[in-house]
PDB file of C-alpha atoms and ligand atoms in Angstrom:
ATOM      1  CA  UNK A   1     -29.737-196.323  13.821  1.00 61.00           C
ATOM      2  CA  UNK A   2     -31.082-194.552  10.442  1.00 90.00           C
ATOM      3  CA  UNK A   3     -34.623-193.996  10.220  1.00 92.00           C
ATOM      4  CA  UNK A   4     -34.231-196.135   6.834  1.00 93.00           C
ATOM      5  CA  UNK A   5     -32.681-199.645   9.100  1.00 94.00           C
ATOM      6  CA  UNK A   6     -35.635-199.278  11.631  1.00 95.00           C
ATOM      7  CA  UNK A   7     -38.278-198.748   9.015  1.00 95.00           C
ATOM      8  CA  UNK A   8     -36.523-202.087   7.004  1.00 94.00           C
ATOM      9  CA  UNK A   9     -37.663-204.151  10.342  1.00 96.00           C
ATOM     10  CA  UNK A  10     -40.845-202.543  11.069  1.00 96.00           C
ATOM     11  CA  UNK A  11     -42.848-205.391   8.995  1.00 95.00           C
ATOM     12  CA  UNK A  12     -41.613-207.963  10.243  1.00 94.00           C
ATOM     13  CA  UNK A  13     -41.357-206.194  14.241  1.00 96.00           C
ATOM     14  CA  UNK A  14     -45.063-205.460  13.221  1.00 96.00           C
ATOM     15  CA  UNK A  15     -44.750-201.753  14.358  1.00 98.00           C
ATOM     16  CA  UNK A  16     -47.606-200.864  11.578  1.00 98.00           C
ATOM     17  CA  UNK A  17     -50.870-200.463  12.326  1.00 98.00           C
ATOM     18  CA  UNK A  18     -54.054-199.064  10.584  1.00 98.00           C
ATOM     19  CA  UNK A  19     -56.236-196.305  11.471  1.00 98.00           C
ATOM     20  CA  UNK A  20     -59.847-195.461   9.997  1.00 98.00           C
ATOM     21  CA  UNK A  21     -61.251-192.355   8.984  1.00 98.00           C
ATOM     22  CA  UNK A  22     -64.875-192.254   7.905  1.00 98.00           C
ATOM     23  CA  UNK A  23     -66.599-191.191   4.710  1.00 98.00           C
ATOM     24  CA  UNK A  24     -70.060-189.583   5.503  1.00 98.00           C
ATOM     25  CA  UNK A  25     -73.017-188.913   3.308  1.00 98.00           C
ATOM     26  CA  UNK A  26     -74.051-185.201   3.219  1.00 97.00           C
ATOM     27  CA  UNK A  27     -77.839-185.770   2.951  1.00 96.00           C
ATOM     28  CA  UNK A  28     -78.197-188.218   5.137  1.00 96.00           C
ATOM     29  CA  UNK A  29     -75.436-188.318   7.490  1.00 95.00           C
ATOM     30  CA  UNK A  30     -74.733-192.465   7.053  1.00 95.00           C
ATOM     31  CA  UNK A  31     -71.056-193.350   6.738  1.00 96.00           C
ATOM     32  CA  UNK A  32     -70.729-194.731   3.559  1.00 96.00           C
ATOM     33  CA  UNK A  33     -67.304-196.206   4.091  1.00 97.00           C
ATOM     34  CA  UNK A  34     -63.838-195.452   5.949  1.00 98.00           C
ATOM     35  CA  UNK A  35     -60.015-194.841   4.816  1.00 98.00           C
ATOM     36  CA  UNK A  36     -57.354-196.790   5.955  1.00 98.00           C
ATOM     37  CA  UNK A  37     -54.293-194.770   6.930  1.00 98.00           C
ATOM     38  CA  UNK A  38     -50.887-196.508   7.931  1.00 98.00           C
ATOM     39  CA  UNK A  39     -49.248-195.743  11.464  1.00 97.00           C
ATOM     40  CA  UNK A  40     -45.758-196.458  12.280  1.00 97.00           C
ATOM     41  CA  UNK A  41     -45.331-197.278  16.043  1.00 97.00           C
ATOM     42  CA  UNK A  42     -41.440-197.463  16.891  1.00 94.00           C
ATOM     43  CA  UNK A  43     -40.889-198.300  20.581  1.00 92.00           C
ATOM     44  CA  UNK A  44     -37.992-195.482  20.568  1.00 91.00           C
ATOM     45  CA  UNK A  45     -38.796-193.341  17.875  1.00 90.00           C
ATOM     46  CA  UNK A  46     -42.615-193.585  19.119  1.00 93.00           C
ATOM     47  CA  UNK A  47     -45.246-192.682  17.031  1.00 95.00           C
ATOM     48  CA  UNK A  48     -43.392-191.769  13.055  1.00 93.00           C
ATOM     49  CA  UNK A  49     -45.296-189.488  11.619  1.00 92.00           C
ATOM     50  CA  UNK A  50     -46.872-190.721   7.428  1.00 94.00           C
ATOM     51  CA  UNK A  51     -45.498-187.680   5.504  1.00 93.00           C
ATOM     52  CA  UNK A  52     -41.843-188.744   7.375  1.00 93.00           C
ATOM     53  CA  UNK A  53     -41.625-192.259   6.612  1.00 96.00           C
ATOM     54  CA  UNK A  54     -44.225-193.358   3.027  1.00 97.00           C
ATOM     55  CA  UNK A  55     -41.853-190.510   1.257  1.00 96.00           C
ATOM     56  CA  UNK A  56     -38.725-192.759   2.956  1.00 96.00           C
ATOM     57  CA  UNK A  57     -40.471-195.872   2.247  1.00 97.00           C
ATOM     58  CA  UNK A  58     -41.304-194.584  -1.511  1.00 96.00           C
ATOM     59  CA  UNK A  59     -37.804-194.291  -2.131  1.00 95.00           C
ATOM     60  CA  UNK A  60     -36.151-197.318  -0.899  1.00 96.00           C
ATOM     61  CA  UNK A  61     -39.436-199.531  -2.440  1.00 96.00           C
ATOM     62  CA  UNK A  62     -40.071-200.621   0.959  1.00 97.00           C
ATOM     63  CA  UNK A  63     -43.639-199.329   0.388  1.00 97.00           C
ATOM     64  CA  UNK A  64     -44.428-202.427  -2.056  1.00 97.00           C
ATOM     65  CA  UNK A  65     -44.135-204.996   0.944  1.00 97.00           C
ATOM     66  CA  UNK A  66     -45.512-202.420   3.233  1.00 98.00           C
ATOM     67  CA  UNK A  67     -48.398-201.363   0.710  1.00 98.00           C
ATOM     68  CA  UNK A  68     -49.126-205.283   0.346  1.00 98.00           C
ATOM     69  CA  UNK A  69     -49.521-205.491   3.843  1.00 98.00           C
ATOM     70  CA  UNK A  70     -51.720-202.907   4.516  1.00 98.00           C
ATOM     71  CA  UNK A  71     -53.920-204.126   1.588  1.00 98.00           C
ATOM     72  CA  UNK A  72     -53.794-207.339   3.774  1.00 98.00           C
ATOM     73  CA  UNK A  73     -54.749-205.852   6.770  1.00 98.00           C
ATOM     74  CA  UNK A  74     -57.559-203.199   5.846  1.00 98.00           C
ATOM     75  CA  UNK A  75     -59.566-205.979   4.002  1.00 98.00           C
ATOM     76  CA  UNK A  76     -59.471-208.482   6.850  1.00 98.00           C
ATOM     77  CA  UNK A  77     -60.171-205.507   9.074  1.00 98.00           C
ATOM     78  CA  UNK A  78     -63.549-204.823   6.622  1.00 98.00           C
ATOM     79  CA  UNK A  79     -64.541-208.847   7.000  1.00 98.00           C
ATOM     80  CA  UNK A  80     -64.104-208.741  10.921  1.00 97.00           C
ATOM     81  CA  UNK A  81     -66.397-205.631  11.391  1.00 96.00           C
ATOM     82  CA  UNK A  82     -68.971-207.367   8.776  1.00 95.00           C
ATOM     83  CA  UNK A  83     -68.406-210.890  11.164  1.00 94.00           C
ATOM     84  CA  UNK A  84     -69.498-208.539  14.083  1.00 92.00           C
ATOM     85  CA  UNK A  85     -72.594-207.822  12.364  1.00 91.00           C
ATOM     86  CA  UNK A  86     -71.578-204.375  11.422  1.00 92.00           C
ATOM     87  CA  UNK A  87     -73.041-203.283   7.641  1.00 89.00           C
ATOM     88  CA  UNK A  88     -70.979-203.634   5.067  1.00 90.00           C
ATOM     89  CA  UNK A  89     -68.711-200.884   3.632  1.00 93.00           C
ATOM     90  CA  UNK A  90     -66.322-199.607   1.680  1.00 97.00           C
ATOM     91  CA  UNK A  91     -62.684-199.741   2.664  1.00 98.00           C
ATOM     92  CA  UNK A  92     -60.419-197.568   1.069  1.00 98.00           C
ATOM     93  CA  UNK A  93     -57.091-197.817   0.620  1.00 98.00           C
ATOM     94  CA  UNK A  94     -54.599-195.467  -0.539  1.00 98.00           C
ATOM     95  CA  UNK A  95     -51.883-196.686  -3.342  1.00 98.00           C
ATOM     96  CA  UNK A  96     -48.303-195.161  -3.750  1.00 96.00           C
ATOM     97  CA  UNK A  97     -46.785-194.159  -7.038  1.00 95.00           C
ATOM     98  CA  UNK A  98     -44.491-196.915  -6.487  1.00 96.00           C
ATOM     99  CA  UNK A  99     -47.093-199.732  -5.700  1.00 96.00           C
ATOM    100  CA  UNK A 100     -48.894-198.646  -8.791  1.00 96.00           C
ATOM    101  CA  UNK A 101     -45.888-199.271 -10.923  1.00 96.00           C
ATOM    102  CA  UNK A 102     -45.177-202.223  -9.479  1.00 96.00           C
ATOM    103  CA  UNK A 103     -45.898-205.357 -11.899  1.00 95.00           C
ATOM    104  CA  UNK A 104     -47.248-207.854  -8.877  1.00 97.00           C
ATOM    105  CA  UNK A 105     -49.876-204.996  -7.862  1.00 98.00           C
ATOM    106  CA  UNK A 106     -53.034-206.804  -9.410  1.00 98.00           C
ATOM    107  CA  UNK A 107     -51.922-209.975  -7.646  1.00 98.00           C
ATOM    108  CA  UNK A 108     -51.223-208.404  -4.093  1.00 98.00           C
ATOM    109  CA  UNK A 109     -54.762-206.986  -4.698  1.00 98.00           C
ATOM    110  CA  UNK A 110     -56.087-210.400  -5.310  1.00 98.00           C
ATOM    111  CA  UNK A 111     -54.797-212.056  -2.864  1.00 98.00           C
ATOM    112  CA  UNK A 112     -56.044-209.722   0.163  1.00 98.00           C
ATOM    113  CA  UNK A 113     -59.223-210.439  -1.517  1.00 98.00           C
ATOM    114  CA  UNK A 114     -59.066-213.406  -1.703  1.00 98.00           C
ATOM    115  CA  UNK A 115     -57.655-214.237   1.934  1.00 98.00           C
ATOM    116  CA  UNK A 116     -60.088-212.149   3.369  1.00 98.00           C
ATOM    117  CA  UNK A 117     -63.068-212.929   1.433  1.00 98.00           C
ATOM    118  CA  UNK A 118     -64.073-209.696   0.894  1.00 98.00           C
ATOM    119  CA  UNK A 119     -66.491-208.692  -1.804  1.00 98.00           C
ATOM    120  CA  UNK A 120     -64.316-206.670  -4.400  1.00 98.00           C
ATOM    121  CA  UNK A 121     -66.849-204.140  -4.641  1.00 98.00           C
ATOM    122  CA  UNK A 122     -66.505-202.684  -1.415  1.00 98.00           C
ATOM    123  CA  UNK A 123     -62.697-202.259  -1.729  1.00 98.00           C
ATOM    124  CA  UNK A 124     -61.782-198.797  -3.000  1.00 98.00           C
ATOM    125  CA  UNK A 125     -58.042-197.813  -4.285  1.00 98.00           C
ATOM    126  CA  UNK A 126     -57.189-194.394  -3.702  1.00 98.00           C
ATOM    127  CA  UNK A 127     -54.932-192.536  -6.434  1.00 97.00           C
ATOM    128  CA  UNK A 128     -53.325-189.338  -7.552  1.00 94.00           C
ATOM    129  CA  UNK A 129     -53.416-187.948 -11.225  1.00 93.00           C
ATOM    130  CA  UNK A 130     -49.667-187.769 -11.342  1.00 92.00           C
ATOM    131  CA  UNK A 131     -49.300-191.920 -11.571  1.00 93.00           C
ATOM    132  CA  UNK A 132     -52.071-191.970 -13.867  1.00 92.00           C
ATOM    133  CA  UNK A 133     -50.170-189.418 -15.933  1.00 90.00           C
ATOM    134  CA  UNK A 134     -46.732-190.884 -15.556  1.00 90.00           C
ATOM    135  CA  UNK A 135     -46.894-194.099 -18.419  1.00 91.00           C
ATOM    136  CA  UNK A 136     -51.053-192.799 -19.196  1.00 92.00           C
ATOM    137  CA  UNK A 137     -51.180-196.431 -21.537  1.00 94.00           C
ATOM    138  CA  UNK A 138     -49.812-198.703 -18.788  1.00 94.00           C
ATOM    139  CA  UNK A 139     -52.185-196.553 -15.893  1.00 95.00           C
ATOM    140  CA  UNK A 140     -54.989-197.633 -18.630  1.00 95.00           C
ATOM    141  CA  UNK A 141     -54.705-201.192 -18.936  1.00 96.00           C
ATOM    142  CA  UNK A 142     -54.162-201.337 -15.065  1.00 97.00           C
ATOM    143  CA  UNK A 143     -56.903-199.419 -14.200  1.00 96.00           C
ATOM    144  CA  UNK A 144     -59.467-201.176 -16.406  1.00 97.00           C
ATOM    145  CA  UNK A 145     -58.303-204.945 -15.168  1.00 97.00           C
ATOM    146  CA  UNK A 146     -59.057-203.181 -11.448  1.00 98.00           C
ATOM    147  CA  UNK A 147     -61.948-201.735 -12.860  1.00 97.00           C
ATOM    148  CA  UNK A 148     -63.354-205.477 -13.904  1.00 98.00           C
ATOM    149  CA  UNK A 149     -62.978-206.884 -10.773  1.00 98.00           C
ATOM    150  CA  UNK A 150     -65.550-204.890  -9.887  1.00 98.00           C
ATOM    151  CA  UNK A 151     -62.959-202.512  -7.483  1.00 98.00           C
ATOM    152  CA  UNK A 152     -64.172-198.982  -7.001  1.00 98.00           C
ATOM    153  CA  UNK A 153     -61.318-196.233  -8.301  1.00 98.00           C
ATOM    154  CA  UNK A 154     -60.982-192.741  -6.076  1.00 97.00           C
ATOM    155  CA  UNK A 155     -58.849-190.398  -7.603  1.00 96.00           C
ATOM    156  CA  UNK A 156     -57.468-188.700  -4.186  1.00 96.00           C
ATOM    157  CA  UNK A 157     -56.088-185.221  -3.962  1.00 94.00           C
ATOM    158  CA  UNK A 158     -57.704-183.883  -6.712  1.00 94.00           C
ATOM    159  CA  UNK A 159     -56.705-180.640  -8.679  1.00 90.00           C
ATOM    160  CA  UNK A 160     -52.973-180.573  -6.655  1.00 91.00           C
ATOM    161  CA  UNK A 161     -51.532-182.574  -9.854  1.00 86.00           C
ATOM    162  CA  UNK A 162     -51.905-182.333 -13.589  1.00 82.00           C
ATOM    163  CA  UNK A 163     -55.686-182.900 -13.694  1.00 77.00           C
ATOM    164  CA  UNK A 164     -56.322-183.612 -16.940  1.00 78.00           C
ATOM    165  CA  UNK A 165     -60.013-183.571 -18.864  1.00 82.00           C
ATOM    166  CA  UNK A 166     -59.161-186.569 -20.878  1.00 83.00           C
ATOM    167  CA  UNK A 167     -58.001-188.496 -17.727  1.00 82.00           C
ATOM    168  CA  UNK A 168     -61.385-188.228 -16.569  1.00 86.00           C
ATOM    169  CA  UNK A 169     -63.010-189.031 -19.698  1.00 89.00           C
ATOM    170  CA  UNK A 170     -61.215-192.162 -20.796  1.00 91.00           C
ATOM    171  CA  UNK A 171     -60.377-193.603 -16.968  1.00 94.00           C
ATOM    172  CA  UNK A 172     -62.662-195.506 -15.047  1.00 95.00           C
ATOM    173  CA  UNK A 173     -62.871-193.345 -11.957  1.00 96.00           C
ATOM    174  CA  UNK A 174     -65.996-193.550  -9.635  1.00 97.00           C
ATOM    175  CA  UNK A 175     -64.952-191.287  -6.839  1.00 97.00           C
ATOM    176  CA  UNK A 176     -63.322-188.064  -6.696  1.00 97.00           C
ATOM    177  CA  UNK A 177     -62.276-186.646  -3.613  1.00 97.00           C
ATOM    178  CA  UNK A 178     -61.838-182.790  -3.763  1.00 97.00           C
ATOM    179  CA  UNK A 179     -58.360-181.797  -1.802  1.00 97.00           C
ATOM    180  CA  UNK A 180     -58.871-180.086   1.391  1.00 97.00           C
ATOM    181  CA  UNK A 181     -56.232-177.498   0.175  1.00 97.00           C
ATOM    182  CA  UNK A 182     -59.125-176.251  -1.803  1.00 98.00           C
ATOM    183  CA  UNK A 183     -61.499-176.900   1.658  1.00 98.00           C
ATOM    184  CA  UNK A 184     -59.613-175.472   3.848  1.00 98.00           C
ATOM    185  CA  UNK A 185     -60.364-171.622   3.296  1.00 98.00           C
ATOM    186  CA  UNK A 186     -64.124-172.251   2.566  1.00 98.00           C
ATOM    187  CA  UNK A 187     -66.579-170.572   2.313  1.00 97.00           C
ATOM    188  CA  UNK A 188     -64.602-167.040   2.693  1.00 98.00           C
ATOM    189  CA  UNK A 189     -62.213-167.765  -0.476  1.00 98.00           C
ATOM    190  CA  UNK A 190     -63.916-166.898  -3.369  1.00 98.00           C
ATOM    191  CA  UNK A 191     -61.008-168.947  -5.782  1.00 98.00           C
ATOM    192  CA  UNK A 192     -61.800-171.994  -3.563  1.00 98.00           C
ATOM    193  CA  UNK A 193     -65.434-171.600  -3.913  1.00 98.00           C
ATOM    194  CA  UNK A 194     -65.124-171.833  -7.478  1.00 98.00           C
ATOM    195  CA  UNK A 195     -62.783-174.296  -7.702  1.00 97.00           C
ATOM    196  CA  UNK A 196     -64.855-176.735  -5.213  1.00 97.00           C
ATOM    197  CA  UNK A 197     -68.281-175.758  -6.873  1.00 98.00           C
ATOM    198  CA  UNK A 198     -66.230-176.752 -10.914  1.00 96.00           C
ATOM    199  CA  UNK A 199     -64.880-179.790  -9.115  1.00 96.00           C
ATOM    200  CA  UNK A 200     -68.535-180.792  -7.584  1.00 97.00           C
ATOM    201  CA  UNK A 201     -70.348-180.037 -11.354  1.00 96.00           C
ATOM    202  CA  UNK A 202     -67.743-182.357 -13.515  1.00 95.00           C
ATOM    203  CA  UNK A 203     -67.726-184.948 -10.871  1.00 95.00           C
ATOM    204  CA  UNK A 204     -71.268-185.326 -11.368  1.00 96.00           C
ATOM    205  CA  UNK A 205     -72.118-184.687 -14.927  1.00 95.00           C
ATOM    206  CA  UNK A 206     -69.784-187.412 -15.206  1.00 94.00           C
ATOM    207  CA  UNK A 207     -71.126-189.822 -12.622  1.00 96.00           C
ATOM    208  CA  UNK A 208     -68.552-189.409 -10.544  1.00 97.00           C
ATOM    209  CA  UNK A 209     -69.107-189.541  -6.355  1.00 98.00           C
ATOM    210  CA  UNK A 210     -67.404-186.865  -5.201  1.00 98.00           C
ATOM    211  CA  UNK A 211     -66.250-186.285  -1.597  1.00 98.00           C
ATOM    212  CA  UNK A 212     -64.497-183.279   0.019  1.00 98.00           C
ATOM    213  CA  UNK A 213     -61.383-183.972   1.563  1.00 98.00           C
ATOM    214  CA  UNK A 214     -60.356-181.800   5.252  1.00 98.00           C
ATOM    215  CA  UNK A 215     -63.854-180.683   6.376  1.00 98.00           C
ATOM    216  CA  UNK A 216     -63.252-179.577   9.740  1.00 98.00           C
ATOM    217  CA  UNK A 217     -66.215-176.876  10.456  1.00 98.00           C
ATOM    218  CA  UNK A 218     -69.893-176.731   9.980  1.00 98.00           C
ATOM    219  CA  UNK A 219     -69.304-173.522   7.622  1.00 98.00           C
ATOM    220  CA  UNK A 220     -67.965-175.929   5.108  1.00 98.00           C
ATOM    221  CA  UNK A 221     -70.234-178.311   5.265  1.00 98.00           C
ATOM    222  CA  UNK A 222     -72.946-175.798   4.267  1.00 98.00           C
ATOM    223  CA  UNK A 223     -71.145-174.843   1.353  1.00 98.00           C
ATOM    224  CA  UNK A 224     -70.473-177.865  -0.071  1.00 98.00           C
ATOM    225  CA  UNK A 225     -74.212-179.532   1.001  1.00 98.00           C
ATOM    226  CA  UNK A 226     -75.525-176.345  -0.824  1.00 98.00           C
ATOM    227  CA  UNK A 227     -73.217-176.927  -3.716  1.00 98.00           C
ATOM    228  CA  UNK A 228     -74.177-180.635  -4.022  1.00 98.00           C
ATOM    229  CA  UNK A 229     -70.996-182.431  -2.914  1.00 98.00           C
ATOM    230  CA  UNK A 230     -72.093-186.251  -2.176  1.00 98.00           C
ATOM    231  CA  UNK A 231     -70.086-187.112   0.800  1.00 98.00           C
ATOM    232  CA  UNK A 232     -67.484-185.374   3.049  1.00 98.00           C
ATOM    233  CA  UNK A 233     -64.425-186.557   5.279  1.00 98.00           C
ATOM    234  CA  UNK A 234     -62.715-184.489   7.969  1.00 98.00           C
ATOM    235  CA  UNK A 235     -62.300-183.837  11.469  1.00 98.00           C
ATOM    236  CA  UNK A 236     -65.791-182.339  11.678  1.00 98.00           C
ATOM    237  CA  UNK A 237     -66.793-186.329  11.228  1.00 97.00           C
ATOM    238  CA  UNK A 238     -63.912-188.230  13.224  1.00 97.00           C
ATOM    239  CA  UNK A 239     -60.328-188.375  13.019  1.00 97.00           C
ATOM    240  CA  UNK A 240     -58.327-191.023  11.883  1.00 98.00           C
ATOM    241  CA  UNK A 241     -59.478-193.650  14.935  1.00 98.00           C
ATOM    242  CA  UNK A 242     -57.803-197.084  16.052  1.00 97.00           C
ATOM    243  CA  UNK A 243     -59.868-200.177  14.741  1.00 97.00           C
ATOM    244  CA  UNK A 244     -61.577-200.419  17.884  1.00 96.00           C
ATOM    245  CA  UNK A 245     -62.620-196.941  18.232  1.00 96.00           C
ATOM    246  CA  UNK A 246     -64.055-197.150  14.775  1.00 97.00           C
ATOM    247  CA  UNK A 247     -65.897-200.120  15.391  1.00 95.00           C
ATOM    248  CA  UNK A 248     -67.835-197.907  18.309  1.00 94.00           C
ATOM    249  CA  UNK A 249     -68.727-195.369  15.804  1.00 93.00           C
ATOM    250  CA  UNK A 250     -70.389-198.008  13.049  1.00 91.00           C
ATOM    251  CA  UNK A 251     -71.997-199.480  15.779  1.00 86.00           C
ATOM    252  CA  UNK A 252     -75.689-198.747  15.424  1.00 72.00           C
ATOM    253  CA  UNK A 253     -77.719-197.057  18.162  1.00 56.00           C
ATOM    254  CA  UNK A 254     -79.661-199.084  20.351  1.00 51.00           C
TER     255      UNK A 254
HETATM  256  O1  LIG B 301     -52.756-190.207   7.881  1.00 81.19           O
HETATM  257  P1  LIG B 301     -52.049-188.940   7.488  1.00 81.19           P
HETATM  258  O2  LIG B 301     -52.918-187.755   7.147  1.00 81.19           O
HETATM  259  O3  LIG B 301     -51.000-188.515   8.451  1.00 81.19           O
HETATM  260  O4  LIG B 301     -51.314-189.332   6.123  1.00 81.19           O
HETATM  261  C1  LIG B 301     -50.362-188.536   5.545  1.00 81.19           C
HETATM  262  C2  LIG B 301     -50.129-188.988   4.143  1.00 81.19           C
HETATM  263  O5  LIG B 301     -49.752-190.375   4.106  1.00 81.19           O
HETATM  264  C3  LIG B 301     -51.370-188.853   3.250  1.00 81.19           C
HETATM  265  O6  LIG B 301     -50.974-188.316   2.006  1.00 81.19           O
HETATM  266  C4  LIG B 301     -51.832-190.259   3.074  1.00 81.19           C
HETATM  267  O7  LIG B 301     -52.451-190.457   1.821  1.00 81.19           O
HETATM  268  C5  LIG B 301     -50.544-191.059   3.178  1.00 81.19           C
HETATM  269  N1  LIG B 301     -50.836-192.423   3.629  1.00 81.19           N
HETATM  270  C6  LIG B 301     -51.433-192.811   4.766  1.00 81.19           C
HETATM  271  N2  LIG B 301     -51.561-194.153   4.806  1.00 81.19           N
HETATM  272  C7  LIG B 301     -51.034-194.624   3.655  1.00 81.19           C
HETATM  273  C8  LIG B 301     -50.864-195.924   3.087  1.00 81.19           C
HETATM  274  O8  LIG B 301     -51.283-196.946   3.629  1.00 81.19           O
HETATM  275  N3  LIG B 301     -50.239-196.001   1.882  1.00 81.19           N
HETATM  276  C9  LIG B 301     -49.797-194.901   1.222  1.00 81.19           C
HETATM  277  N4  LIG B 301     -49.204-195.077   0.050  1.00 81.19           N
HETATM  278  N5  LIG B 301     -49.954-193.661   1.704  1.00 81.19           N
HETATM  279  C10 LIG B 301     -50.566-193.513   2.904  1.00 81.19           C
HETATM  280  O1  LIG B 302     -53.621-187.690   1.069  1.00 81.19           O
HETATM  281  P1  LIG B 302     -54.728-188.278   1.897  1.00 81.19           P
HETATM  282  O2  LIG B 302     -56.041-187.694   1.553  1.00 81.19           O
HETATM  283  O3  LIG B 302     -54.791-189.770   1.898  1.00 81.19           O
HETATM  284  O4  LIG B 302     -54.437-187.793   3.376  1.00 81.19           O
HETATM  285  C1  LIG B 302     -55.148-188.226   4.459  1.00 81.19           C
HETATM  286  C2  LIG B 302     -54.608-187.425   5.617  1.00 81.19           C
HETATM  287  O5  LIG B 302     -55.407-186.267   5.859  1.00 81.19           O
HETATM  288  C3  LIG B 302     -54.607-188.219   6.893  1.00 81.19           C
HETATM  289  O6  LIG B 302     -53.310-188.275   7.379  1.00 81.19           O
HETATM  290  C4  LIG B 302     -55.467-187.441   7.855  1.00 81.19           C
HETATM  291  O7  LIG B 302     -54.890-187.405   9.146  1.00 81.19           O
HETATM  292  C5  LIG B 302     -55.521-186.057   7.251  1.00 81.19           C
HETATM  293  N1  LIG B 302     -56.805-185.438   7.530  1.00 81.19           N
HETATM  294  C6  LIG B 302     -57.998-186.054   7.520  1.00 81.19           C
HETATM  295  N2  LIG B 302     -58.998-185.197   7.833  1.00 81.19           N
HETATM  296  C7  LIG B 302     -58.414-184.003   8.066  1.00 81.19           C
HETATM  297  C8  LIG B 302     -58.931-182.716   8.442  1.00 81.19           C
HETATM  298  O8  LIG B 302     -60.129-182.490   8.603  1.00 81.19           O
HETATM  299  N3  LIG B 302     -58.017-181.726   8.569  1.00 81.19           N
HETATM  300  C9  LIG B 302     -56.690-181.915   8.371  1.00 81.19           C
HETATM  301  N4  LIG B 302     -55.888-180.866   8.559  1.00 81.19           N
HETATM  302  N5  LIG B 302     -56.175-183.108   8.039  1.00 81.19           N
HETATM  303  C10 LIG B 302     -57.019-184.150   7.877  1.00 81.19           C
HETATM  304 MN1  LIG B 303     -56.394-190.668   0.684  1.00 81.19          MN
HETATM  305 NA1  LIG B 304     -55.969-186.121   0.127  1.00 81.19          NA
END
């Protein structure tokens, strides 16, 4: 049994699941919204680890139907937590280079809104600069009919691809999130200093929200509080949790 066979049935064997990882605001410590990220639970193969099987699924275009259905699932995920009387917020999911080409996108993004009745402002796509960059004209015209909807744009990964100055200038990005590659080794690498505090200052002289990807230690959480990142996401916060689990965490205090 190829890994590529078992991942062909693991829609419809509904082996996926989501998990959440939260977004929190530096100053004030709220979470501001969570990530959706895809798990693969195969009864033999157990738990298939993301960087195996969405470079598989990438490949074969199995990542369109997959991609639809996790569109699917993290927005009716968003409505039930709102049903429970949790607040509102963002849900962000992460798009493949793949989906993004794919002609039916804007429709599969419509029609998780519009089955879940989600508010399209609280849905986020998450993308890299190298499928902006690929056909830059076509990226354009898709990004600005997301844009209209009202759907929030997070460019994720930032500064691992061709990051280019125009991109940000002509693109209607709101979010940046700063990769933890560049986290990682803060606040003792003086190249990643500078290339977090650049990232932080064009984020926001353009308007931008920018978040720092991988913060897993309260060291670099001062430096990038001190250097005026807006919100942060890492271990330090929560792991990637199981719906449930996540729900616990948004719960208010009583
Ligand atoms: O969750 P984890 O850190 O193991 O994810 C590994 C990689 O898989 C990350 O690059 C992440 O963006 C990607 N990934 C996780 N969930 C999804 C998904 O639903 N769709 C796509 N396209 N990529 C995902
Ligand atoms: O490429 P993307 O940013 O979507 O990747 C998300 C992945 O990053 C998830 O698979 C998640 O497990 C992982 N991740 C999230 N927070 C941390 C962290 O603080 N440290 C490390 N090493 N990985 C993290
Ligand atoms: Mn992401
Ligand atoms: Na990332």
């Amino acid at each position: 049994l190829s890994l590529e066979s078992a991942l062909r049935r693991a829609l419809e064997r509904e082996q996926f699941s989501l998990n959440y990882q939260p977004k929190v605001d530096m100053e004030t410590g709220q979470i501001t919204g969570v990530e959706a990220l895809l798990r693969w639970n195969h009864p033999d193969l157990g738990s298939v680890s993301p960087a195996q099987f969405i470079p598989l699924a990438e490949e074969t275009g199995l990542i369109v139907p997959i991609g639809r259905w996790v569109l699917n699932e993290a927005c009716a995920q968003a409505m039930t937590w709102q049903r429970c009387g949790l607040l509102p917020l963002s849900m962000a999911v992460n798009l493949s280079p793949r989906q993004f080409a794919d002609e039916h996108l804007l429709q599969d993004v419509d029609e998780a809104l519009a089955a879940s009745g989600m508010s399209p402002v609280l849905l986020q796509l998450e993308v890299t600069e190298s499928m902006m960059m690929r056909n830059v004209g076509r990226a354009l015209k898709v990004l600005d009919a997301i844009q209209s909807r009202g759907i929030r744009l997070a460019i994720d990964d930032f500064g691992t691809g061709y990051s280019s100055m125009s991109l940000m200038k002509h693109f209607p990005i709101d979010t940046i999130k700063i990769d933890r590659s560049f986290v990682r080794d803060l606040p003792q690498d003086s190249e990643d200093q500078a290339i977090a505090q650049a990232i932080i200052s064009m984020g926001k002289a353009l308007g931008m929200t920018v978040v720092a990807e991988g913060v897993e230690n309260a060291e670099q959480e001062a430096f990038l509080r001190t250097h005026g990142c807006d919100e942060m996401q890492g271990f330090l916060i929560a792991k990637p949790l199981p719906a449930k689990q996540m729900a616990e965490l948004l719960r208010p205090m009583e």
